PDB file of C-alpha atoms (C1' of nucleotides) in Angstrom:
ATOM      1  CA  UNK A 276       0.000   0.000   0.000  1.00  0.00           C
ATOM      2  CA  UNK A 277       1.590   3.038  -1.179  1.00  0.00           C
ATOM      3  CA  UNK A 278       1.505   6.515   0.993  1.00  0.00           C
ATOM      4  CA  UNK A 279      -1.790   8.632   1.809  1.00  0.00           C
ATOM      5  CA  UNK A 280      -1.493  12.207   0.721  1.00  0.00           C
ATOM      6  CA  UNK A 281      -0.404  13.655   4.466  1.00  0.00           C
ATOM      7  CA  UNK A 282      -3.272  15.880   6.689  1.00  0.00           C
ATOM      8  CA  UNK A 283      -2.390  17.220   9.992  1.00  0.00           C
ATOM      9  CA  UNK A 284      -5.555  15.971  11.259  1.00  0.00           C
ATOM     10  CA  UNK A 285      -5.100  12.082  10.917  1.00  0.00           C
ATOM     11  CA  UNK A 286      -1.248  12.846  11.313  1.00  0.00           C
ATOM     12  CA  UNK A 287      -1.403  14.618  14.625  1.00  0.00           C
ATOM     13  CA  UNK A 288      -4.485  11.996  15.493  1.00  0.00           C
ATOM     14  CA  UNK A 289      -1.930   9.330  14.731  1.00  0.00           C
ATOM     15  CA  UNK A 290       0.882  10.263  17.372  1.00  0.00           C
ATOM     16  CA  UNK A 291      -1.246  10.925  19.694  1.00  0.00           C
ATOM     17  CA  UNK A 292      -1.227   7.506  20.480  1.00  0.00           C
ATOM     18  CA  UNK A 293       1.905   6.277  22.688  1.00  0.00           C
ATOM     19  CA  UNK A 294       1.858   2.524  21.257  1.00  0.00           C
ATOM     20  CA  UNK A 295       1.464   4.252  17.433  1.00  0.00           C
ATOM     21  CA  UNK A 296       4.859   7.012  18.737  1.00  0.00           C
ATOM     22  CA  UNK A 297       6.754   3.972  20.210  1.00  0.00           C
ATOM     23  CA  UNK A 298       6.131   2.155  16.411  1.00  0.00           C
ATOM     24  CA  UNK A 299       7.469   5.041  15.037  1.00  0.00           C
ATOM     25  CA  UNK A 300       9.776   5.360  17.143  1.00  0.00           C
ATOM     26  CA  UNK A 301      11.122   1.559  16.271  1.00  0.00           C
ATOM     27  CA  UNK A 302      10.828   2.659  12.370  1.00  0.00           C
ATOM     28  CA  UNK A 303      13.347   5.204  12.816  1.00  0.00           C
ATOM     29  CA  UNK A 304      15.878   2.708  13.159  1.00  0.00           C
ATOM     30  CA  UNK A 305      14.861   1.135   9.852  1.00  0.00           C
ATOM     31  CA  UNK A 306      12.149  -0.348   8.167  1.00  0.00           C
ATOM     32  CA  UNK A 307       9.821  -3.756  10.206  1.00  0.00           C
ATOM     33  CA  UNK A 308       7.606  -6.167   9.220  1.00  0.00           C
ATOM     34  CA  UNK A 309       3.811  -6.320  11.013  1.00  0.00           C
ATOM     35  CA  UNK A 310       5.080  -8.902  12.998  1.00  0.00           C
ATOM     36  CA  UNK A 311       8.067  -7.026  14.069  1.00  0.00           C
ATOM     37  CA  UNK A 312       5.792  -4.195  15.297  1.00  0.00           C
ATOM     38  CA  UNK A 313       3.618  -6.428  17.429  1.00  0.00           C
ATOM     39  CA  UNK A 314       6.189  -8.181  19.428  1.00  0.00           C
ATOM     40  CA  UNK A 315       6.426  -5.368  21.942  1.00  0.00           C
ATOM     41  CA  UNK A 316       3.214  -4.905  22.651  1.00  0.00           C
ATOM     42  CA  UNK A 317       0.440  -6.470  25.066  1.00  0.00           C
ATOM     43  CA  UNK A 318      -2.227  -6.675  22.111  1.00  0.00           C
ATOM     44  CA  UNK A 319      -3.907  -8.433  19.560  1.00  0.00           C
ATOM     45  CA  UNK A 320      -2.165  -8.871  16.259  1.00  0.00           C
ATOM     46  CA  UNK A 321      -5.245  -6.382  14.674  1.00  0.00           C
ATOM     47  CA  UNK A 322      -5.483  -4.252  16.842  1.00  0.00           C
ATOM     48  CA  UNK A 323      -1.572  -3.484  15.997  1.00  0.00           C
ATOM     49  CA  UNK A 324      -2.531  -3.638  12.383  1.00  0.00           C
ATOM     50  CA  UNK A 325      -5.162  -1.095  13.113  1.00  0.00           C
ATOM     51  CA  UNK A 326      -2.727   1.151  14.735  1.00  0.00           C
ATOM     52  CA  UNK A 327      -0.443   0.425  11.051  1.00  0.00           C
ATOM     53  CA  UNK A 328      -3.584   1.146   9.648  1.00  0.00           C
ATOM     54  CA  UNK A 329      -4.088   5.067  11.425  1.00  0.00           C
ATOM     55  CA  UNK A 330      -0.080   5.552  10.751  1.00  0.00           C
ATOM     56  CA  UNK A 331      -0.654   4.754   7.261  1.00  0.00           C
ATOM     57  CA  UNK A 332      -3.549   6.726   6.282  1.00  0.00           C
ATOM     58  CA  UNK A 333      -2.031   9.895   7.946  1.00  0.00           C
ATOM     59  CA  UNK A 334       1.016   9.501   5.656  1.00  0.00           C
ATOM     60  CA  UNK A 335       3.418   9.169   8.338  1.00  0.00           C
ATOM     61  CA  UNK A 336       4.146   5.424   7.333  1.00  0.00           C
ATOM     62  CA  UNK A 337       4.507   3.523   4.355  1.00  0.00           C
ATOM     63  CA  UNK A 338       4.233  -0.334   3.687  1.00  0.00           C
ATOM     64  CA  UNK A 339       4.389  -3.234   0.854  1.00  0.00           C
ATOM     65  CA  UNK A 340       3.779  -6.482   0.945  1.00  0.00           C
ATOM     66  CA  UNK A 341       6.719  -9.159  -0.187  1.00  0.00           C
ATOM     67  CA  UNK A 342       5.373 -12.509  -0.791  1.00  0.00           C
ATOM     68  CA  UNK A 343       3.283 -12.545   3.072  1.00  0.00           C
ATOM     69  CA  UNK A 344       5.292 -10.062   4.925  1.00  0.00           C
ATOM     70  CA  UNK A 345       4.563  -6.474   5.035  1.00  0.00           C
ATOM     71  CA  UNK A 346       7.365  -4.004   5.665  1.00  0.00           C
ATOM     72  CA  UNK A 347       6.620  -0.885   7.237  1.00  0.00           C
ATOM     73  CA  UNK A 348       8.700   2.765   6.723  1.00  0.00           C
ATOM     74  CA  UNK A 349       8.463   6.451   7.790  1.00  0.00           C
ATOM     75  CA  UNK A 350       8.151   8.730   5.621  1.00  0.00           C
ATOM     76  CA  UNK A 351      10.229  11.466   6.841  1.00  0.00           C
ATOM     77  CA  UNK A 352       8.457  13.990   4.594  1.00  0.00           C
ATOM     78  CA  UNK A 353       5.226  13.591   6.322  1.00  0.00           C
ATOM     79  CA  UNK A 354       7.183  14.009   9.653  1.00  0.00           C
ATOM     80  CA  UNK A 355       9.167  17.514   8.594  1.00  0.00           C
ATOM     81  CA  UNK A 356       4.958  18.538   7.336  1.00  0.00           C
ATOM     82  CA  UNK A 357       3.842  18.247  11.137  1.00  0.00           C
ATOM     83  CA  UNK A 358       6.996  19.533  12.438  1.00  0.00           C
ATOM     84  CA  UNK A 359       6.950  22.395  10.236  1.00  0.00           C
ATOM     85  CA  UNK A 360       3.412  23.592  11.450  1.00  0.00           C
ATOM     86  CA  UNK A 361       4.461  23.542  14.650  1.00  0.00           C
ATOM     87  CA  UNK A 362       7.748  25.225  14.206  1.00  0.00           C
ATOM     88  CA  UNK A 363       6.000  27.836  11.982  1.00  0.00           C
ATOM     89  CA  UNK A 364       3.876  28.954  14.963  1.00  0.00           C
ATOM     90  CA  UNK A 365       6.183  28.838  17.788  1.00  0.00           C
ATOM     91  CA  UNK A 366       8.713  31.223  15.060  1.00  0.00           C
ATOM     92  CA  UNK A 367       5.567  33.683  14.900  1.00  0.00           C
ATOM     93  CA  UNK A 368       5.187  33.908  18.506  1.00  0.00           C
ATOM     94  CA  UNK A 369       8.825  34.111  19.001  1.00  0.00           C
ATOM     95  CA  UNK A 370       9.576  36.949  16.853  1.00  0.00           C
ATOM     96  CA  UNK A 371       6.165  39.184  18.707  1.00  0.00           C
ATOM     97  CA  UNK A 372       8.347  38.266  21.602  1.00  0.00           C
ATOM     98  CA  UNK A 373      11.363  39.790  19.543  1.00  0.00           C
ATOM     99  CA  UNK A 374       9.711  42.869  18.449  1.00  0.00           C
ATOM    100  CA  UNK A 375       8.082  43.315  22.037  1.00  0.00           C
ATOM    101  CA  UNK A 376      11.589  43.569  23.278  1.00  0.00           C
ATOM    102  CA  UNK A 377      12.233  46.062  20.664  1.00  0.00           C
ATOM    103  CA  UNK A 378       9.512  48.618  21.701  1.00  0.00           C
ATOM    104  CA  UNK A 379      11.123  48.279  25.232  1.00  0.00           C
ATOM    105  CA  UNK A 380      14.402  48.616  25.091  1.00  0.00           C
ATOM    106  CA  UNK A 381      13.740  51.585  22.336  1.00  0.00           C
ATOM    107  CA  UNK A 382      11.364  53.454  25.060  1.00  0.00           C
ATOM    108  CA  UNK A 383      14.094  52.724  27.578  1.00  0.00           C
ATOM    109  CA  UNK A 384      16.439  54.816  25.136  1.00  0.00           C
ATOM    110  CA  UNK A 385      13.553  57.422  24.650  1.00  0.00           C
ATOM    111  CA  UNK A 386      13.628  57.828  28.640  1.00  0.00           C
ATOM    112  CA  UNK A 387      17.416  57.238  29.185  1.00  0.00           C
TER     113      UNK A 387
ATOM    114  CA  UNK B 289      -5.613  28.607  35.431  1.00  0.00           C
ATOM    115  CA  UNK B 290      -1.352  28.144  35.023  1.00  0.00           C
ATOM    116  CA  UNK B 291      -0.084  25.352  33.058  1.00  0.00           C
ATOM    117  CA  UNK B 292       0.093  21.704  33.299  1.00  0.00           C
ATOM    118  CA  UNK B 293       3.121  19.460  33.122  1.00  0.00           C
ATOM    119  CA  UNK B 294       3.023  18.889  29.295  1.00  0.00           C
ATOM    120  CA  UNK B 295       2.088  15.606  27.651  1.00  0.00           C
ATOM    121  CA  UNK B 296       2.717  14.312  24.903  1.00  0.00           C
ATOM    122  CA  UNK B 297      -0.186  12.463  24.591  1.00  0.00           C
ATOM    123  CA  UNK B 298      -2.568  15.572  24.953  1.00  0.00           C
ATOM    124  CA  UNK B 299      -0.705  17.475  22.930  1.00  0.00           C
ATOM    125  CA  UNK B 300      -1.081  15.760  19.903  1.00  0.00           C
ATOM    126  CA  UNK B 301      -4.120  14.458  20.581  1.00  0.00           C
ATOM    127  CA  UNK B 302      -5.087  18.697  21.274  1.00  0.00           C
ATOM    128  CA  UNK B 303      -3.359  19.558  17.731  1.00  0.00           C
ATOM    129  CA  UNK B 304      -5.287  16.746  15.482  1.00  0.00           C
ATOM    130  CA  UNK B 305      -8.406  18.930  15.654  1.00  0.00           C
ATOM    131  CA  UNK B 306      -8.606  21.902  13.001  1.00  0.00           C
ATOM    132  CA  UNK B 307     -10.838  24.067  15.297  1.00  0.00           C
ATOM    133  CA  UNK B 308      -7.933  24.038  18.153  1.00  0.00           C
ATOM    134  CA  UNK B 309      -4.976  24.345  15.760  1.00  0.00           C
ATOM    135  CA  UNK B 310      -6.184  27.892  14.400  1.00  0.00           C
ATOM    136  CA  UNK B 311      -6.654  28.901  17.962  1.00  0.00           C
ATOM    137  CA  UNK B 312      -2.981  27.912  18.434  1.00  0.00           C
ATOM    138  CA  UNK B 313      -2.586  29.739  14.889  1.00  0.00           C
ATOM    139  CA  UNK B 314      -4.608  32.831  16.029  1.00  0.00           C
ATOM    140  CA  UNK B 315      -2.492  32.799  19.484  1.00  0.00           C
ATOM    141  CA  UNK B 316       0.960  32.664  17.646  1.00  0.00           C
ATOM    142  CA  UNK B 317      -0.001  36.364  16.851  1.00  0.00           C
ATOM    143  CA  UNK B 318      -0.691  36.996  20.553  1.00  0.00           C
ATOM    144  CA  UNK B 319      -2.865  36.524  23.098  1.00  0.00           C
ATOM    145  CA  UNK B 320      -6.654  36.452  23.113  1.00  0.00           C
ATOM    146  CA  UNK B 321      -9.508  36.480  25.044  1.00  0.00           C
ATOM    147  CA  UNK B 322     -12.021  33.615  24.802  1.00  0.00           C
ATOM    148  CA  UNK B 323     -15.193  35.286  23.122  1.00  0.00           C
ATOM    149  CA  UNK B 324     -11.944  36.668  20.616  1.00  0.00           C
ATOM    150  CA  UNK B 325     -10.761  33.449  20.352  1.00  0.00           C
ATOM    151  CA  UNK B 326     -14.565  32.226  19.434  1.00  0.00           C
ATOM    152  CA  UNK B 327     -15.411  34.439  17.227  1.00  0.00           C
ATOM    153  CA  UNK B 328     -13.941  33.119  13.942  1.00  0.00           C
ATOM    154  CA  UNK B 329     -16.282  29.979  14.769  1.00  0.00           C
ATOM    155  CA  UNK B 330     -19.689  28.520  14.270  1.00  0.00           C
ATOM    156  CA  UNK B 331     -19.972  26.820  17.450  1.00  0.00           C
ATOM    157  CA  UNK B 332     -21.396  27.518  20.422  1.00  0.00           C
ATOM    158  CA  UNK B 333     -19.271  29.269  23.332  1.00  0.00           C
ATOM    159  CA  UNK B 334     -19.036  26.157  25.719  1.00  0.00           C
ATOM    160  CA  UNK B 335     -17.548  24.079  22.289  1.00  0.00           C
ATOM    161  CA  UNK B 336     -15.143  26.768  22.229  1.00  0.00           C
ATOM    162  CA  UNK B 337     -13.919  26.706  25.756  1.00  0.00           C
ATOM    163  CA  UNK B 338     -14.049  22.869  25.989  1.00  0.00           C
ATOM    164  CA  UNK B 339     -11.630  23.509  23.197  1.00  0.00           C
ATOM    165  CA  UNK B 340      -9.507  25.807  25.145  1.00  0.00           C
ATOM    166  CA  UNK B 341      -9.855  23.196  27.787  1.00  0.00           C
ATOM    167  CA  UNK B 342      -8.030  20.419  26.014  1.00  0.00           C
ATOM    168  CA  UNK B 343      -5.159  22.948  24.950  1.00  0.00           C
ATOM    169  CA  UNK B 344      -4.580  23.711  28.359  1.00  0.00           C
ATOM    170  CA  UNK B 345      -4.516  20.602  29.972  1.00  0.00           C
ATOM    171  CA  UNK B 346      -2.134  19.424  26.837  1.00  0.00           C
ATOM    172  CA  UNK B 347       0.597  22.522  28.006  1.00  0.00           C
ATOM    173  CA  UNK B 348       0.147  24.093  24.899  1.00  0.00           C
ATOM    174  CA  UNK B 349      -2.118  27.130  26.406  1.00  0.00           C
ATOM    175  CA  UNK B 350      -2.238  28.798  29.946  1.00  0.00           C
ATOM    176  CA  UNK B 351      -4.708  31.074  30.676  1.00  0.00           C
ATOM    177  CA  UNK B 352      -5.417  33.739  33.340  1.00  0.00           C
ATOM    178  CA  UNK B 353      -8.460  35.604  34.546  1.00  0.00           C
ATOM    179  CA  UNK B 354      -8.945  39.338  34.928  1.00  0.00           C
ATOM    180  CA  UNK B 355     -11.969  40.931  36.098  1.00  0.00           C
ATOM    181  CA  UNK B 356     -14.230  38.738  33.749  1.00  0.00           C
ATOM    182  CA  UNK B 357     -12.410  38.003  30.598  1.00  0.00           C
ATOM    183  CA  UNK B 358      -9.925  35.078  30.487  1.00  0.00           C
ATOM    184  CA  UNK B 359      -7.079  36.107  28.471  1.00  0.00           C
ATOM    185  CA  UNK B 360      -5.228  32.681  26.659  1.00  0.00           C
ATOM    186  CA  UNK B 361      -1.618  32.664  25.730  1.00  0.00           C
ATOM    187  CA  UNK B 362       0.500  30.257  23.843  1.00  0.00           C
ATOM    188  CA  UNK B 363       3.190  28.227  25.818  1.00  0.00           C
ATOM    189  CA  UNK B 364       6.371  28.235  23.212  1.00  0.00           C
ATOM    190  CA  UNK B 365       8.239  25.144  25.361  1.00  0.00           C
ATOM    191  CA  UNK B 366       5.295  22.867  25.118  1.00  0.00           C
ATOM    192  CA  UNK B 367       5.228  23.161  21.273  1.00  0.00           C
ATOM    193  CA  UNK B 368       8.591  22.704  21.599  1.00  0.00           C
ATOM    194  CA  UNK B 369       8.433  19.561  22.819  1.00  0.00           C
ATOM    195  CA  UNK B 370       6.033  18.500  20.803  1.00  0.00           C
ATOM    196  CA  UNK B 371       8.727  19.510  17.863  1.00  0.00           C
ATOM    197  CA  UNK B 372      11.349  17.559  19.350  1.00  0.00           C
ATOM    198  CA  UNK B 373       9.804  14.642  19.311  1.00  0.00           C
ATOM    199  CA  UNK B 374       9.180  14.626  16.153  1.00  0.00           C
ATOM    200  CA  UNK B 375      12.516  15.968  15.048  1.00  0.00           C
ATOM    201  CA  UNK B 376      14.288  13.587  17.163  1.00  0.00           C
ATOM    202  CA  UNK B 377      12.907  10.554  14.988  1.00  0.00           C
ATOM    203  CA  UNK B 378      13.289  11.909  11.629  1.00  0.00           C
ATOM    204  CA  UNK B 379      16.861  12.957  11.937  1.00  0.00           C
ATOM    205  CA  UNK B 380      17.590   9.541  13.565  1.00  0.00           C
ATOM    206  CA  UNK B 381      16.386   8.076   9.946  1.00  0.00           C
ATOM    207  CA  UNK B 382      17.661  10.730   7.931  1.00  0.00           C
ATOM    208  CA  UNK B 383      21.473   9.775   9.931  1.00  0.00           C
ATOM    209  CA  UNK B 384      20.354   6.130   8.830  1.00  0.00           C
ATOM    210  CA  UNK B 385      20.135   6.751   5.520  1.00  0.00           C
ATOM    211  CA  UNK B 386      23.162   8.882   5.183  1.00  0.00           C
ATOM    212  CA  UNK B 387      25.024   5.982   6.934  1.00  0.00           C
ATOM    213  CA  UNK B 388      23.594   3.755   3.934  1.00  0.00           C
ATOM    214  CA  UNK B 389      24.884   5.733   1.532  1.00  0.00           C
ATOM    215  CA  UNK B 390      28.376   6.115   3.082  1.00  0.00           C
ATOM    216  CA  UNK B 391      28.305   1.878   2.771  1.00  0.00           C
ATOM    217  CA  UNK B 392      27.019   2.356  -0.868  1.00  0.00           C
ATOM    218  CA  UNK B 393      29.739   4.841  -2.128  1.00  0.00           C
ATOM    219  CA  UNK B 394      32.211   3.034  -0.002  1.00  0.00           C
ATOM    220  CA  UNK B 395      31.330  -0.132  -2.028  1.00  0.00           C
ATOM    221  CA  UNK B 396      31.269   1.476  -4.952  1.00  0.00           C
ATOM    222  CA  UNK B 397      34.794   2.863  -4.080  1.00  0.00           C
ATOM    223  CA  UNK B 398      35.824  -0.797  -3.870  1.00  0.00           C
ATOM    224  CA  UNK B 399      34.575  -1.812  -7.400  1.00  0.00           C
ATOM    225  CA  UNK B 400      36.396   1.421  -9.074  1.00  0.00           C
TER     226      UNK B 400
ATOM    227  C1'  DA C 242     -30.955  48.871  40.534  1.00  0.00           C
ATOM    228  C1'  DC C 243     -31.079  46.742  36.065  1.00  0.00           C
ATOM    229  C1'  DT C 244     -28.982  45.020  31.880  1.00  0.00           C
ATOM    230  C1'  DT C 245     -25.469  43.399  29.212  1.00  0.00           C
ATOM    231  C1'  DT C 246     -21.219  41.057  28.588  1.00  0.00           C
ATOM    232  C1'  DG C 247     -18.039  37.290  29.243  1.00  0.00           C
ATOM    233  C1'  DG C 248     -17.675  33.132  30.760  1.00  0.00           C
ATOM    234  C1'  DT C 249     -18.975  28.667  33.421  1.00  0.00           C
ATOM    235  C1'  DT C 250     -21.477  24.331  34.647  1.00  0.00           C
ATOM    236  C1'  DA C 251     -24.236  20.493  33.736  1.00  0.00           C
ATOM    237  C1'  DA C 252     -26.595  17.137  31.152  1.00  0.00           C
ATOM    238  C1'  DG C 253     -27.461  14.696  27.035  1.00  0.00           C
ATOM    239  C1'  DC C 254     -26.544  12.800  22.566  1.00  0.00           C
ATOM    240  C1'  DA C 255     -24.272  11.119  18.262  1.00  0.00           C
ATOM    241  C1'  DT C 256     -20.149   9.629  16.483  1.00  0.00           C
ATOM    242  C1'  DG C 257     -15.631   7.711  16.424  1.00  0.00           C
ATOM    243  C1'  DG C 258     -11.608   5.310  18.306  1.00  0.00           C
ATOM    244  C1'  DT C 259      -9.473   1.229  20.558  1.00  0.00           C
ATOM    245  C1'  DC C 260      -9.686  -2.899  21.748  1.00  0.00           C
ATOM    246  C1'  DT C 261     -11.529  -7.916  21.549  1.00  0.00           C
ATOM    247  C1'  DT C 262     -12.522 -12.728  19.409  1.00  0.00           C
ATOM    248  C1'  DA C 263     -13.514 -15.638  15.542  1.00  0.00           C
ATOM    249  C1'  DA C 264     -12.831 -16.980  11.121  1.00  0.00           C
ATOM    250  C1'  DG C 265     -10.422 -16.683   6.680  1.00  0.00           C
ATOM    251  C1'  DT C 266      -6.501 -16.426   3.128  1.00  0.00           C
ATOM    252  C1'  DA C 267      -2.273 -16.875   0.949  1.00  0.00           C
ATOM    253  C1'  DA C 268       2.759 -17.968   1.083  1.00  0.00           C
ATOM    254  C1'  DC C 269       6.242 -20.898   2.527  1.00  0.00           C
ATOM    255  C1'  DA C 270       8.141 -25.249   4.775  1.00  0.00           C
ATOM    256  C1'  DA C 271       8.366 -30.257   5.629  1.00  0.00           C
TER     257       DA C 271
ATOM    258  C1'  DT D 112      -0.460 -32.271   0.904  1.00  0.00           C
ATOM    259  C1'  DT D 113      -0.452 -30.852   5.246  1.00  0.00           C
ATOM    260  C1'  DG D 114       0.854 -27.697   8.615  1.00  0.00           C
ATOM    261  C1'  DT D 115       2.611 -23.318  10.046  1.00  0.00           C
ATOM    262  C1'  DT D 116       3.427 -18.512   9.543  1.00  0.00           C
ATOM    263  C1'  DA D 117       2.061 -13.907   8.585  1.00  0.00           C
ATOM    264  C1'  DC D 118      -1.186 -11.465   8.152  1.00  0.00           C
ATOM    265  C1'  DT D 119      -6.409  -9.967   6.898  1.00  0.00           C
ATOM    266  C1'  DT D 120     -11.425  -9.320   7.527  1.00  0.00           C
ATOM    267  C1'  DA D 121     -15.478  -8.807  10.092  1.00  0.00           C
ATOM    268  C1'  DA D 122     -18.260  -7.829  13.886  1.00  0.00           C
ATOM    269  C1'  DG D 123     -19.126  -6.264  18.302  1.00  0.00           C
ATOM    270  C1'  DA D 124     -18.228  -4.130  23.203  1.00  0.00           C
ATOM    271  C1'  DC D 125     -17.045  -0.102  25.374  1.00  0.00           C
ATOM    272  C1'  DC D 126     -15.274   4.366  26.427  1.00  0.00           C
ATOM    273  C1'  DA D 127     -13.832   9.031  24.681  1.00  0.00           C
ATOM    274  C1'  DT D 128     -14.692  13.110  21.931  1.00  0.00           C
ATOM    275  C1'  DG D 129     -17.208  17.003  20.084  1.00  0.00           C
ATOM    276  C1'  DC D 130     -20.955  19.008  19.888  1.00  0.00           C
ATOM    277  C1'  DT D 131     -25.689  20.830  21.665  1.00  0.00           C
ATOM    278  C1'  DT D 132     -29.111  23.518  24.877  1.00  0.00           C
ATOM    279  C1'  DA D 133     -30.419  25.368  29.306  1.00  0.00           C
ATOM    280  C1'  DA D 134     -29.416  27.498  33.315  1.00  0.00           C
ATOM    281  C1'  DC D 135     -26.269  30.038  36.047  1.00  0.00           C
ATOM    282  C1'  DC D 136     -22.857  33.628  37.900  1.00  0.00           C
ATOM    283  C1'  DA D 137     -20.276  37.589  38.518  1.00  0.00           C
ATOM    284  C1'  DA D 138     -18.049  41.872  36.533  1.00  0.00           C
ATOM    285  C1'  DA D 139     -19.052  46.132  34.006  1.00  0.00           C
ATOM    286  C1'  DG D 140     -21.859  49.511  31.915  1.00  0.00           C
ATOM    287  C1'  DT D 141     -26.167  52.796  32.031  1.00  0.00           C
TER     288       DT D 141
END
DNA sequence: ACTTTGGTTAAGCATGGTCTTAAGTAACAA
DNA sequence: TTGTTACTTAAGACCATGCTTAACCAAAGT
């Protein structure tokens, strides 16, 4: 199954889960099979193929299937998308916080 | 209300809804009161602050009341956390791959 | 004092997300 | 060909989420 065009909504949806972070978290040591995934974990085989299933739709994970194995691997891209909207805010707000400082130390000079 | 211990959990589970991420977009530009912060929506005020409710209790909002108007502020280290995480495991796979390619070229080197 | 503004609380409802078990399929192994 | 492995599909239980309306409260304005 080849990669979901990315939305923040079913991206951000998708790490909020901490079993779906700690499979991405094994991914970014290289690519796993389903069965891989699962060992970690105290549940059902589809319920971790559901999880797979949420990564994959957001675009944050991509996976094909090799005779019966399915290999699962980020895709980075989608990651940098989610990090960049958050970075893009916190930027904004930092630079008010810049030009803030501005205004006061230029009306310190005004008074000094 | 002053801010609680950030987690992870919350805060992506508070950024996969499009109604609270242009609050957070709206609050990059600077803080807001809640009827301000409604406005821009077609939803009643307790949706909004129920809203407001999960970005606070996610870290990625405090909030103080004055007289009668609550006045809602972005918290820059919580979605800078948030960030990190995600940073964190996307350079680990970029470094991965550059390793890769280091073994290709030095292979390649070999058969020259 | 009375009204308006800004927000809060509570209850209810529809939908969606996270698991389960049971049953099925297709590839590979003996 | 028979069994085992690696998923896949389907259906249901159960709790969480995202809204609603109604009623309330307290600060500010007239």
């Amino acid at each position: 199954m080849l990669n979901q065009s990315p939305n923040l909504d079913l991206m951000f949806q998708a790490l909020a889960d901490p079993t779906r972070r700690a499979m991405i978290d094994r991914l970014s040591h290289g690519p796993a099979s389903v069965s891989e995934l699962a060992k970690p974990f105290a549940m059902s085989l589809p319920a971790v193929v559901q999880h797979l299933q949420a990564l994959e739709q957001s675009g944050l994970v991509s996976s094909q299937k090799l005779g019966r194995v399915r290999t699962v691997r980020i895709e980075p891209e989608a990651l940098s998308l989610a990090e960049q909207w958050i970075n893009d805010r916190r930027t904004l707000w930092a630079r008010r916080l810049d030009r803030l400082g501005d205004l006061l130390s230029e009306t310190e000079g005004d008074q000094q």
